[in-house]
Structure formats: C-alpha cells, structure tokens
Amino acid sequence: VGVRWLLLPAMLAVPLLWALADEWLTRGIGDGRFAYPATKALFVLSLAAAVALDLERLFFLIIISPVILVFFVVQGLFSRWVYARTGHPWVAAIGNASVLAWAIAVTFPLLAK
C-alpha cells in the first residue's frame, strides 16, 4: 500500500543476493546433507546476535521468530519442489527472494525512533 511499493525494489536487492547464494550452496553442485537447515540456523543466530546488541529496538524480532521459522519451512518446501522441476537452484531463489522482500516491505516498520 502506498509508499511501501516503493520499498519493494530496494528490499529485493539484499534478499536476492542472499537467496541466490543460499540456494546455490544448499541445492547446487556439491550440496551438503544438512546444508539447508544449517544456513537457516545461521540466519536465525544472526538475528539473535542483532537482538542481543540492541534489545530495546529489535525486540520485535523475538516476537516474529515463530513466523520466520514457519516461513523457512514453507520456503524450503517450495524451493525443493521448484528445484526438482527445473534442475536449477536460482529459479527458486528468485521466487523466494521476491516473497521475502515483499514480506519485509509490508510488515516491518517504516520509521524507527
């Protein structure tokens, strides 16, 4: 809605880079057995570190952590299905990054105090 649509392209840049690297690492050539859960656990640990550094401003990350976990499960299922159909990890990465960027743009606060 409104100005948030302008945020979507800006929000897509970093999740797209992350999703491309993550999908290539977890589904590309030489992928590890538990690579997908490992990269997601590292992502959650990075959020926990950020919260530890600034608990007052980033407390909402604790509140939305169950949603993030559900998002990763659903994202992983779709990613696996898309990779099985296309044989290339970047197809799923583009879709997953788009959904993640949209979710961030419409749910995170626009202004921080």
Coordinates of C-alpha atoms in Angstrom, one line a residue:
V1 CA 0.0 0.0 0.0
G2 CA 1.1 3.5 -0.7
V3 CA 4.8 4.2 -0.2
R4 CA 5.6 0.6 0.7
W5 CA 5.5 -0.4 -3.0
L6 CA 8.5 1.9 -3.5
L7 CA 10.4 0.0 -0.9
L8 CA 9.9 -3.4 -2.6
P9 CA 12.7 -3.0 -5.3
A10 CA 15.1 -1.7 -2.6
M11 CA 14.2 -4.5 -0.3
L12 CA 14.7 -7.1 -3.1
A13 CA 18.4 -6.4 -3.6
V14 CA 19.8 -8.0 -0.5
P15 CA 17.3 -10.9 -0.1
L16 CA 18.0 -11.7 -3.8
L17 CA 21.8 -11.9 -3.2
W18 CA 21.2 -14.0 -0.1
A19 CA 18.7 -16.3 -1.7
L20 CA 20.9 -16.9 -4.8
A21 CA 23.9 -17.7 -2.6
D22 CA 21.8 -19.8 -0.2
E23 CA 20.1 -21.8 -3.0
W24 CA 23.4 -22.4 -4.8
L25 CA 25.0 -23.6 -1.5
T26 CA 22.2 -25.8 -0.5
R27 CA 20.9 -27.2 -3.8
G28 CA 23.7 -26.6 -6.2
I29 CA 26.6 -28.8 -7.1
G30 CA 28.2 -30.5 -4.1
D31 CA 25.4 -29.6 -1.7
G32 CA 25.7 -31.0 1.8
R33 CA 23.2 -33.2 3.5
F34 CA 22.1 -30.7 6.1
A35 CA 23.1 -27.6 4.3
Y36 CA 19.6 -26.1 4.1
P37 CA 18.8 -26.3 7.9
A38 CA 22.3 -25.2 8.7
T39 CA 22.1 -22.0 6.6
K40 CA 18.7 -21.2 8.2
A41 CA 20.0 -21.8 11.7
L42 CA 22.9 -19.4 11.0
F43 CA 20.4 -16.8 9.8
V44 CA 18.4 -17.1 13.0
L45 CA 21.6 -16.9 15.1
S46 CA 22.5 -13.7 13.3
L47 CA 19.1 -12.3 14.2
A48 CA 19.7 -13.4 17.8
A49 CA 23.0 -11.6 17.8
A50 CA 21.4 -8.5 16.5
V51 CA 18.7 -8.6 19.2
A52 CA 21.4 -9.1 21.8
L53 CA 23.2 -5.9 20.6
D54 CA 20.0 -3.8 20.7
L55 CA 17.3 -5.5 22.7
E56 CA 15.1 -2.4 23.0
R57 CA 14.8 -1.6 19.3
L58 CA 14.9 -5.1 18.0
F59 CA 12.7 -6.9 20.4
F60 CA 10.1 -7.4 17.7
L61 CA 12.4 -9.9 16.1
I62 CA 11.9 -12.2 19.1
I63 CA 8.1 -11.8 18.7
I64 CA 8.2 -12.7 14.9
S65 CA 10.7 -15.6 15.2
P66 CA 8.0 -18.3 15.0
V67 CA 6.8 -16.7 11.8
I68 CA 10.3 -16.7 10.4
L69 CA 10.7 -20.4 11.2
V70 CA 7.4 -21.2 9.5
F71 CA 8.5 -19.1 6.6
F72 CA 11.7 -21.0 6.3
V73 CA 9.9 -24.4 6.3
V74 CA 7.4 -23.3 3.6
Q75 CA 10.2 -21.6 1.6
G76 CA 12.2 -24.8 1.8
L77 CA 9.4 -26.9 0.6
F78 CA 8.7 -24.7 -2.4
S79 CA 12.4 -24.4 -3.1
R80 CA 12.8 -28.2 -3.2
W81 CA 9.8 -28.6 -5.5
V82 CA 11.0 -25.9 -7.9
Y83 CA 14.5 -27.3 -7.9
A84 CA 13.1 -30.8 -8.6
R85 CA 11.1 -29.4 -11.6
T86 CA 13.7 -27.1 -13.1
G87 CA 17.0 -28.5 -12.0
H88 CA 18.5 -25.1 -11.3
P89 CA 18.6 -23.5 -7.8
W90 CA 18.4 -19.9 -9.0
V91 CA 14.8 -20.3 -10.1
A92 CA 13.6 -20.9 -6.6
A93 CA 16.0 -18.3 -5.3
I94 CA 14.3 -15.5 -7.3
G95 CA 10.9 -16.6 -6.2
N96 CA 11.9 -17.0 -2.5
A97 CA 13.7 -13.6 -2.5
S98 CA 10.7 -11.9 -4.0
V99 CA 8.4 -13.3 -1.4
L100 CA 10.8 -12.4 1.4
A101 CA 11.3 -8.9 0.1
W102 CA 7.5 -8.4 -0.1
A103 CA 7.1 -9.8 3.5
I104 CA 9.7 -7.4 4.8
A105 CA 8.4 -4.4 2.9
V106 CA 4.8 -4.8 4.1
T107 CA 5.4 -5.9 7.7
F108 CA 8.4 -4.2 9.1
P109 CA 8.0 -0.6 10.5
L110 CA 8.7 2.2 8.1
L111 CA 10.2 4.5 10.7
A112 CA 12.3 3.8 13.7
K113 CA 12.5 6.1 16.7

